[in-house]
Every structure is written in structure tokens, then in C-alpha cells.
DNA sequence: GGAGTCACG
DNA sequence: ACGTACGTGACTCCA
């Protein structure tokens, strides 16, 4: 049996548009030497790499639209009317895109009067008839109407390098209709981007309902007279012609008069010489480097000009390598994310023209290397200093003299670009000389060392060179943003503090956890039995889908909320169902215990290392606000609010007998930040006089004149309002949160703003600033861009507005504790204490210390924390300590 | 791998 | 009228 042929069809226009806008932010860094924008070509080519590798086609074609007028505009003059003109920066790229496709062995093609869709539809039909396997790549979901047993439609999402495959089954699962019904759907609902109307007032929901009942537009209109009287019926009858026309417009012509056939479009693979010339012309160095030398070549890389030379490091040349007094780029390579445990596979160091590489980690353990690492006057340029600090520590070294961290710099310049791959970041700043780790090592289970050691060495060298090359550029950008202090005096030193905290780790009493786990297991068993009894059958309680069937179909409880995929069974829904059956309470209990068991007992046990500790990793370049996050395990969400979960904290213990856990937290730091940056005199006064801020707010919004009149419920509502303000208030959100009506919530907010007028000004000003400059800033010039602030989409814009209010508050609080941590580490050292800082939980620092040092810490820690910055209001710090983390609160 | 759920500040 | 609180990570199910 011969294998069936494989055909690849690309929707050229659609993918190019996606590619262009996916890399729109980098538009100006992707310019060829002669001024051509190349961002769409670059991203398109990335997509080609992925899809060619996956499909391995025998035949391939990329279809393009021929122009604006087609047979569809003849049927409906406004077809695709009102579309804005293709940006010049993109249209100039199309001729080059076609050249690229040819050089990569793919036939570009267009046909006057027809769209790319029709070319693709026609060829896919021809291939289908011969039972070939076809893959269609596009950014346009409408093309999923072409899926069949032999035809898969691959949709580009999140840019163009993530691909979503659609088979007929997937189409049905995702959209609720068969591929052939997509045109009926479009007929009924129309298409705003293609500018045809459909039936008045019919959107996706109504259209899906109608199709569910009638199957097609034709059948619907055969039975339209039988429908009972309604507005919908009137619209359907009135817009009948439009519906049929729209369906026709949406239908891909699968018999377009093509001037070529399948036999004319064999995939011929990369045409190496032309392709290399093309890459050179466009300055695509990384693609150039990836080109395989042609068969029969002597193996030498034909593009040596793009690659940096390197020397393999040995005991003999080590001294020479370590000699330069200029800053050196340095990087220890590990293939796994978790640098506490990942094997170390090699390292690189050097200056331009003098790169040294090694795949022998043992060299890091030599005295010469140790001396160099620890020598502060030997300045190092790195990518992810924390990762390198931990790795060096594992090899017995102490990494000092960190001068520039490319990862931290790129994060500060744009927190949206939170890639942690050196290659990706270098590309985004226009350096194409270096590949991504995914390209060199693969991803997921395929991640491994390249077979050829030279490939590995070359990659390390290119990385080191990229760090060196980008340093002046990024440092200048930091200065332009007034972020050089934030970089040099906050994030750089913090990375070392975090490394030390991660290395210290926190001891976990595994026996204690196991014992708790056994108890939870019993409780779960009992609850499980009870739930099965109440439901009258066994089912998987952990499956929201199965649970939904039991509650809402078998037991007929009212549906409170729906999710994309079915019934919602979340806590707030279950809370409302409590009165219907005791099963609800049991499910809530079961969920609570199951969560503790799986995440905090079993999960935590898995991350304990042989030293009886867990070593989290703090992600310093991830959040949009400047906060840290914690992974592997996450130690920033250990339970505390409910007594059962809180017990988990009993398993977090000091590293030796006679020591204790000590914890200090900022009290209401975000509200204090708000009081300070808004300049609100009423709020500042409350903090200056040490009043209970929530009770104070309650008095103000309820119009009371004595604190004794504040009931617990008033205080609760006032507290929620305070939080709401910090989050970027909305009446709806507040009403949901405290269970009041929306008008009531509205009155709360109005009363709040009347009492704290400068807070109101602050919220308005933040949004204003975001609109004018495109970003907001924290106290220490941490910056967050908010492109959504100008969106025409209400949701997107509203979100950006709330973010504009919240980010300076949350981010400044994050800045403050970061300063405190740096000062704290310094203070512990200066005082010669054994106490060790272990954890940070956003507004809280956790230490372990000998009992004898507790009295010192009780004074020292709050002093360091509350003096981290000078605000218009005092910072308040509260401390606690005890034999376990449980007691230290 | 996405969705749902729930743990934290 | 639109439909939401801000910031995270881990686990389970299920395609």
C-alpha cells in the first residue's frame, strides 16, 4: 500500500495579516538594511518552519487574494466594504513574501476575480477526491467549513506560531454545528468584518438555536410559516433574501477555474542558495544560521560571517579565559526550568572575539573559577542572574559582580514581553544572531542536547554574544524610561536576595504532612459515601461535568450560572443551592478537603528534596505589576483562611531545634499607598491617627459620628468597598462581592468618593495618564503599558481603566517590599545574625531564627520594613512567631 | 492543552 | 447597552 500524498495549502493573506499584527510592537525593530519592514515575513517564516516540519508535504501552495474586486463584489457591491486600507508597512512585504515562499519550495498563486479561500477550496476538493491528506493553514475560522475526513484546517492563534487543528469533529465540538453548516450560520448572522448583513437581530446564539432546530437555511425557510408569531419570525421573513445572499457570499467556491492543478505544485524544499541570499538581503541572521549546508558540502558553515568563533575551555586555557578585566558575559546552561535540580550541561564566558565554552560543569568547581566567580571586580553580564547564582552555588561557587542582567532589563522595559528565552528576547530587540532554546533543544519531552557538540557550543557562544551586544542598547532604554535606578538598585540586587532565599529553602515536616494526609483520606472516604448515597449513584465528584449532570439534571436543581462548556458548579453557585439538598454541603466539604489533600499534602510532599526542604523559585519577571510569583512549589498560596487548610502550616518548621519561625507583615499596605499617592487628606488622617481604616470608612459612608455605631456588617461592607477601590471599582463588581443591589453599590461608591474626594481624583487621573502616555507607573517608575485603554471594545477598555487605577497601587506596594527585602538582607548580615529570610508573600516576610534572636528580630524587622520608603502616611508592620509557620501569625 | 475550580495577597 | 472586581499557580478532568 502506498502512503497517500500530503498537500499543504496556505491562506497567504490571512496568515500575513496575523503575522503582521502579532509582531506589530516590533515593527520598527524589524527593518532590513534598505528600509523594508520585515516583521510579517519573519513571523510568517517562523510559522513555515513549524508547519513544514509537522506536515512534511509532497505538494504545497500559498494562495493570495488577487485584488478587491471578485465575483462576490459583483453579487454584493459592499462585500468587504468599509475595511480599512492595508497598512503600507504590510503591503510592501507581500512581494518579498512571495519570493520567500518560492525559495522555500512553495508555489505562490493568485487568480483574478477569486479570493484565496476559493483557490484553497478548489485544490482541497481535488485532493480529497484522490484521498490525499490536506492541511490548510489560515487565521480565518470560516475556512473550517472545508474540514473533512482528509482535510484538516490549522488555525493560527496568539500570533502565528501557535496552531490549532480542526477536524470535522473539532468543529462540531467547538462550534456546535457541522462544518457544512458554517455557511448557514454566516447566512443568518452575517459577518461584520466582511460587511454583509444576515438577518436583523440574529447573532451567534439565535443562529445556533435555529440551526439546531432546522439544520439549514433552506429547511428553515421551508418551515418559517409554522413558527409562532414573534419579532424573530418577522425579521426572518423580512430578511429572507439577505439570508440567502449572505450564505452565498460565505460559501467558498470549490470549482474555481484555476490555471494550475495539483501536479503543478510539488513541494521542492528549501532552495538553499536563493534562500540564503534572501535571508542576507533581509538581515535574517538567525534563519541564516539555521540553514543546513547542502548535501555534498564539506560541512563547513557557508555563513561563517554570522557566527562567532569560540574556544573550548580546558584546564590549560582557563587562566587566559579568566584574565580580562572588562565585563564578561557569563552563562551556565541547564535544560530544565528548575535550576535547583536540573543537570548542568555546560557554560560559556568571555568578551567579544574571545568566547570560551565548556560542556564540563566540573570546571566550575575549580579554584580558579571559584575565585573569578566571587571576585566582585570581575563584572558579569548575564541573562537571569538568579538562575546563574543558584547554579554557581551548586558548584560550590559564589557568583558576585553581577553588572547587567538582560532578562531583568527586558522585563522592566516591557512587562508584557515576559518571555524568559534569551533568543526570543534578543529577536524582539532586533538581534537575529541567536536561536531560541526551543529551536536548539526542542520542547517538552523532546528537550535534549543537540547530537553535535558544536551546535551546542555555537548556541552558547551566540547567547553570550547577544547579551554583550544588547547591553548598551537596553541600558540606554532603561535610562530613557528613568528606570536605571529601578534596575540597578532594586531588581539587580533583589535577584541575589531571592537566590539566597531560594537556596536556603524552608524545612517541611513530611511525617506531619503524611499523618494529616491519612486523616484527610478518611474524611474524604466518608464524604464520598454520603454523596453517592444522596445522589443515588456513584460518579466522579471531581468532574464538574458529571457533578452538573447529577445536580441539575438528575436532582433538578435550578441552574444559577453557565460556563462555556456546561453548568457552573463553583462555590458561589453551590452556596445558593444549599437549601435544596444536604448533598451541597457535603460536596463543598469534599471539595475543600480534596483541594488540601491533592495540592498541599500530596503536591507539597512531591517537592521536598533530600535536605527535607522545599526550594521554591520566585519568578521575578512575570507579573504585570511588579509582584513576585512563586512556583515549584508555590509557597505564596499556602492555606490560612479556613482552619482545616491552615493546619498545613504546622508542617513548615525551622531547620533545627531551638529555632523558630518569625513573620512580619505590612498592615494594609495598598490602602496606605493609595492614601499617599492620591494625597487624600481624609484617608491620610485616618492612618496618621492609627484608626481602624475599615471602621473609619464605614462611619463615613454610613454617615455615623461615633465608632461604636459601626456594626460588624457595616465594617465588612466598608472593607469590601476599600478593596473595590484598589481594584478599580465598578458598582456591579461591588454588588456581587457583598451581595447588595447594584443601585445600592452605586450609592456606596458615591458616598465613598464624597468622603475621600482625592481618591476619586486619583482614579480619574490614572485613567487620564494611561490615555495620554499609553502607560502607568509605580512610585519607583515601574511601567505597564495599557494598549487596551483606546480600545473600541467596552470590555477591553474597561479592563485597561481598572488596571490603570490598580497597577500603581499594587505595583508600588510590590516596590516597597522589594526595597525592604534588600535592606533586610543587608541588616541581617550587618548585625551578624543567624536569622535567615526564607519567604515573601507579597506583603509579608518569613524568617527562621534561633530563639535567642527573636527579641532582636521583633525590633529589627519592623524597623527595616517600615523605613523602606517615606510615604505621606506611616507604614505599619505586625509580627508574630512560634515553633511552626502555623503559630507565626 | 484548555477549562474549571480554588488556594493565596 | 455592553458584563467586570486586581494580581498569581496547581490540580483534575477530558478532548
mmCIF file of C-alpha atoms in Angstrom, chain A residues 681-868:
data_model
loop_
_atom_site.group_PDB
_atom_site.id
_atom_site.type_symbol
_atom_site.label_atom_id
_atom_site.label_comp_id
_atom_site.label_asym_id
_atom_site.label_seq_id
_atom_site.Cartn_x
_atom_site.Cartn_y
_atom_site.Cartn_z
ATOM 1 C CA UNK A 681 -6.293 64.176 53.403
ATOM 2 C CA UNK A 682 -9.193 62.298 54.989
ATOM 3 C CA UNK A 683 -7.669 58.924 54.331
ATOM 4 C CA UNK A 684 -4.229 60.091 55.408
ATOM 5 C CA UNK A 685 -5.641 61.416 58.647
ATOM 6 C CA UNK A 686 -7.209 58.049 59.478
ATOM 7 C CA UNK A 687 -3.838 56.330 59.049
ATOM 8 C CA UNK A 688 -1.860 59.010 60.842
ATOM 9 C CA UNK A 689 -4.103 58.723 63.853
ATOM 10 C CA UNK A 690 -3.893 54.961 63.808
ATOM 11 C CA UNK A 691 -7.594 54.427 63.314
ATOM 12 C CA UNK A 692 -9.200 51.216 62.043
ATOM 13 C CA UNK A 693 -9.415 52.171 58.383
ATOM 14 C CA UNK A 694 -12.367 49.935 57.519
ATOM 15 C CA UNK A 695 -14.396 51.162 60.510
ATOM 16 C CA UNK A 696 -13.409 54.702 59.579
ATOM 17 C CA UNK A 697 -14.678 54.153 56.051
ATOM 18 C CA UNK A 698 -17.884 52.622 57.436
ATOM 19 C CA UNK A 699 -18.536 55.702 59.555
ATOM 20 C CA UNK A 700 -18.031 57.909 56.564
ATOM 21 C CA UNK A 701 -20.159 56.069 54.046
ATOM 22 C CA UNK A 702 -22.952 55.290 56.503
ATOM 23 C CA UNK A 703 -22.859 58.809 57.942
ATOM 24 C CA UNK A 704 -22.165 57.775 61.555
ATOM 25 C CA UNK A 705 -20.426 60.024 64.026
ATOM 26 C CA UNK A 706 -19.186 57.502 66.559
ATOM 27 C CA UNK A 707 -17.076 54.359 66.021
ATOM 28 C CA UNK A 708 -19.336 52.471 68.456
ATOM 29 C CA UNK A 709 -22.178 52.713 65.949
ATOM 30 C CA UNK A 710 -20.278 50.661 63.371
ATOM 31 C CA UNK A 711 -21.740 47.151 63.231
ATOM 32 C CA UNK A 712 -19.625 44.205 62.067
ATOM 33 C CA UNK A 713 -21.670 44.073 58.869
ATOM 34 C CA UNK A 714 -21.072 47.749 58.126
ATOM 35 C CA UNK A 715 -17.375 47.221 58.639
ATOM 36 C CA UNK A 716 -17.434 44.210 56.332
ATOM 37 C CA UNK A 717 -19.125 46.204 53.595
ATOM 38 C CA UNK A 718 -16.786 49.145 54.075
ATOM 39 C CA UNK A 719 -13.805 46.804 53.850
ATOM 40 C CA UNK A 720 -15.114 45.379 50.581
ATOM 41 C CA UNK A 721 -15.526 48.905 49.258
ATOM 42 C CA UNK A 722 -11.957 49.773 50.183
ATOM 43 C CA UNK A 723 -10.784 46.710 48.291
ATOM 44 C CA UNK A 724 -13.033 47.600 45.401
ATOM 45 C CA UNK A 725 -11.427 50.999 45.104
ATOM 46 C CA UNK A 726 -7.984 49.426 44.982
ATOM 47 C CA UNK A 727 -9.121 47.016 42.249
ATOM 48 C CA UNK A 728 -10.638 49.759 40.109
ATOM 49 C CA UNK A 729 -14.162 49.967 41.354
ATOM 50 C CA UNK A 730 -17.371 49.134 39.497
ATOM 51 C CA UNK A 731 -20.840 49.099 41.024
ATOM 52 C CA UNK A 732 -21.541 45.686 39.556
ATOM 53 C CA UNK A 733 -18.384 44.111 40.984
ATOM 54 C CA UNK A 734 -19.030 45.547 44.411
ATOM 55 C CA UNK A 735 -22.670 44.477 44.422
ATOM 56 C CA UNK A 736 -21.665 40.902 43.562
ATOM 57 C CA UNK A 737 -18.999 40.823 46.189
ATOM 58 C CA UNK A 738 -21.049 41.934 49.163
ATOM 59 C CA UNK A 739 -24.430 40.736 47.996
ATOM 60 C CA UNK A 740 -26.234 44.048 47.644
ATOM 61 C CA UNK A 741 -28.135 45.530 44.743
ATOM 62 C CA UNK A 742 -26.377 47.433 42.050
ATOM 63 C CA UNK A 743 -28.031 50.792 42.846
ATOM 64 C CA UNK A 744 -27.032 50.317 46.479
ATOM 65 C CA UNK A 745 -23.461 49.628 45.457
ATOM 66 C CA UNK A 746 -23.613 52.752 43.358
ATOM 67 C CA UNK A 747 -24.659 54.783 46.395
ATOM 68 C CA UNK A 748 -21.799 53.268 48.403
ATOM 69 C CA UNK A 749 -19.299 54.355 45.827
ATOM 70 C CA UNK A 750 -20.766 57.832 45.568
ATOM 71 C CA UNK A 751 -20.645 58.220 49.355
ATOM 72 C CA UNK A 752 -17.109 56.883 49.352
ATOM 73 C CA UNK A 753 -15.897 59.384 46.804
ATOM 74 C CA UNK A 754 -17.608 62.200 48.632
ATOM 75 C CA UNK A 755 -15.699 61.351 51.780
ATOM 76 C CA UNK A 756 -12.411 60.661 50.017
ATOM 77 C CA UNK A 757 -12.544 63.198 47.172
ATOM 78 C CA UNK A 758 -8.868 62.995 46.292
ATOM 79 C CA UNK A 759 -9.154 59.244 45.869
ATOM 80 C CA UNK A 760 -11.766 59.967 43.246
ATOM 81 C CA UNK A 761 -9.381 62.404 41.582
ATOM 82 C CA UNK A 762 -6.660 59.780 41.683
ATOM 83 C CA UNK A 763 -8.758 57.189 39.867
ATOM 84 C CA UNK A 764 -9.685 59.693 37.175
ATOM 85 C CA UNK A 765 -6.153 60.932 36.822
ATOM 86 C CA UNK A 766 -4.722 57.434 36.492
ATOM 87 C CA UNK A 767 -7.026 56.680 33.584
ATOM 88 C CA UNK A 768 -6.194 60.043 32.061
ATOM 89 C CA UNK A 769 -2.461 59.375 32.298
ATOM 90 C CA UNK A 770 -2.876 55.953 30.722
ATOM 91 C CA UNK A 771 -4.755 57.519 27.819
ATOM 92 C CA UNK A 772 -2.212 60.246 27.273
ATOM 93 C CA UNK A 773 1.070 58.405 27.622
ATOM 94 C CA UNK A 774 -0.062 54.826 26.998
ATOM 95 C CA UNK A 775 1.278 53.506 30.286
ATOM 96 C CA UNK A 776 1.074 53.964 34.051
ATOM 97 C CA UNK A 777 3.927 53.943 36.555
ATOM 98 C CA UNK A 778 4.605 52.972 40.163
ATOM 99 C CA UNK A 779 6.427 55.042 42.784
ATOM 100 C CA UNK A 780 9.721 53.644 41.506
ATOM 101 C CA UNK A 781 8.981 54.081 37.780
ATOM 102 C CA UNK A 782 7.957 50.520 37.113
ATOM 103 C CA UNK A 783 5.954 50.823 33.936
ATOM 104 C CA UNK A 784 2.969 48.971 32.499
ATOM 105 C CA UNK A 785 1.704 49.685 29.004
ATOM 106 C CA UNK A 786 -2.063 49.612 28.572
ATOM 107 C CA UNK A 787 -2.810 49.463 24.846
ATOM 108 C CA UNK A 788 -6.412 48.450 25.652
ATOM 109 C CA UNK A 789 -7.113 51.930 27.000
ATOM 110 C CA UNK A 790 -8.023 53.118 23.486
ATOM 111 C CA UNK A 791 -9.970 50.015 22.502
ATOM 112 C CA UNK A 792 -13.376 50.371 20.953
ATOM 113 C CA UNK A 793 -14.378 47.217 22.787
ATOM 114 C CA UNK A 794 -16.057 48.174 26.060
ATOM 115 C CA UNK A 795 -14.707 45.184 27.985
ATOM 116 C CA UNK A 796 -11.158 45.597 26.824
ATOM 117 C CA UNK A 797 -11.226 49.326 27.543
ATOM 118 C CA UNK A 798 -12.857 48.939 30.961
ATOM 119 C CA UNK A 799 -10.281 46.379 31.944
ATOM 120 C CA UNK A 800 -7.478 48.740 30.955
ATOM 121 C CA UNK A 801 -9.083 51.502 33.005
ATOM 122 C CA UNK A 802 -9.323 49.367 36.132
ATOM 123 C CA UNK A 803 -5.754 48.272 35.563
ATOM 124 C CA UNK A 804 -4.666 51.899 35.284
ATOM 125 C CA UNK A 805 -6.063 52.504 38.776
ATOM 126 C CA UNK A 806 -4.831 49.271 40.319
ATOM 127 C CA UNK A 807 -1.322 48.850 38.920
ATOM 128 C CA UNK A 808 0.290 51.921 40.522
ATOM 129 C CA UNK A 809 -1.107 50.783 43.878
ATOM 130 C CA UNK A 810 -0.311 47.085 43.710
ATOM 131 C CA UNK A 811 2.976 47.803 41.952
ATOM 132 C CA UNK A 812 4.160 50.444 44.394
ATOM 133 C CA UNK A 813 3.405 48.090 47.294
ATOM 134 C CA UNK A 814 5.499 45.493 45.461
ATOM 135 C CA UNK A 815 8.310 48.055 45.053
ATOM 136 C CA UNK A 816 8.250 48.846 48.749
ATOM 137 C CA UNK A 817 8.604 45.286 49.978
ATOM 138 C CA UNK A 818 11.384 44.710 47.455
ATOM 139 C CA UNK A 819 13.343 47.612 48.934
ATOM 140 C CA UNK A 820 12.660 46.209 52.388
ATOM 141 C CA UNK A 821 13.997 42.791 51.377
ATOM 142 C CA UNK A 822 17.251 44.201 50.064
ATOM 143 C CA UNK A 823 17.724 46.298 53.189
ATOM 144 C CA UNK A 824 16.732 43.355 55.344
ATOM 145 C CA UNK A 825 19.343 41.013 53.941
ATOM 146 C CA UNK A 826 21.909 43.746 54.454
ATOM 147 C CA UNK A 827 20.751 44.360 58.042
ATOM 148 C CA UNK A 828 20.844 40.678 58.991
ATOM 149 C CA UNK A 829 24.409 40.500 57.737
ATOM 150 C CA UNK A 830 25.431 43.729 59.437
ATOM 151 C CA UNK A 831 24.007 42.556 62.758
ATOM 152 C CA UNK A 832 25.751 39.218 62.382
ATOM 153 C CA UNK A 833 22.536 37.303 62.918
ATOM 154 C CA UNK A 834 21.924 33.669 62.063
ATOM 155 C CA UNK A 835 18.332 34.528 61.252
ATOM 156 C CA UNK A 836 17.527 33.734 57.628
ATOM 157 C CA UNK A 837 14.932 35.293 55.377
ATOM 158 C CA UNK A 838 13.040 32.429 53.723
ATOM 159 C CA UNK A 839 9.826 33.557 52.091
ATOM 160 C CA UNK A 840 7.988 36.559 50.711
ATOM 161 C CA UNK A 841 4.211 36.523 50.367
ATOM 162 C CA UNK A 842 3.509 39.915 48.768
ATOM 163 C CA UNK A 843 3.138 41.919 51.986
ATOM 164 C CA UNK A 844 4.821 39.544 54.379
ATOM 165 C CA UNK A 845 8.353 38.291 55.098
ATOM 166 C CA UNK A 846 9.020 34.974 56.813
ATOM 167 C CA UNK A 847 12.236 34.049 58.611
ATOM 168 C CA UNK A 848 13.707 31.248 60.640
ATOM 169 C CA UNK A 849 15.906 32.169 63.578
ATOM 170 C CA UNK A 850 17.408 30.833 66.800
ATOM 171 C CA UNK A 851 15.075 31.567 69.718
ATOM 172 C CA UNK A 852 17.720 33.821 71.176
ATOM 173 C CA UNK A 853 17.454 36.160 68.181
ATOM 174 C CA UNK A 854 13.677 36.558 68.305
ATOM 175 C CA UNK A 855 13.787 39.609 70.566
ATOM 176 C CA UNK A 856 16.190 41.304 68.155
ATOM 177 C CA UNK A 857 14.027 40.470 65.150
ATOM 178 C CA UNK A 858 10.921 41.853 66.842
ATOM 179 C CA UNK A 859 12.545 45.274 66.690
ATOM 180 C CA UNK A 860 14.766 44.985 63.645
ATOM 181 C CA UNK A 861 12.377 43.571 61.059
ATOM 182 C CA UNK A 862 9.571 46.118 61.545
ATOM 183 C CA UNK A 863 12.139 48.894 61.623
ATOM 184 C CA UNK A 864 13.620 47.864 58.288
ATOM 185 C CA UNK A 865 10.225 47.273 56.723
ATOM 186 C CA UNK A 866 8.542 50.487 57.782
ATOM 187 C CA UNK A 867 11.527 52.600 56.817
ATOM 188 C CA UNK A 868 11.814 51.144 53.306
#
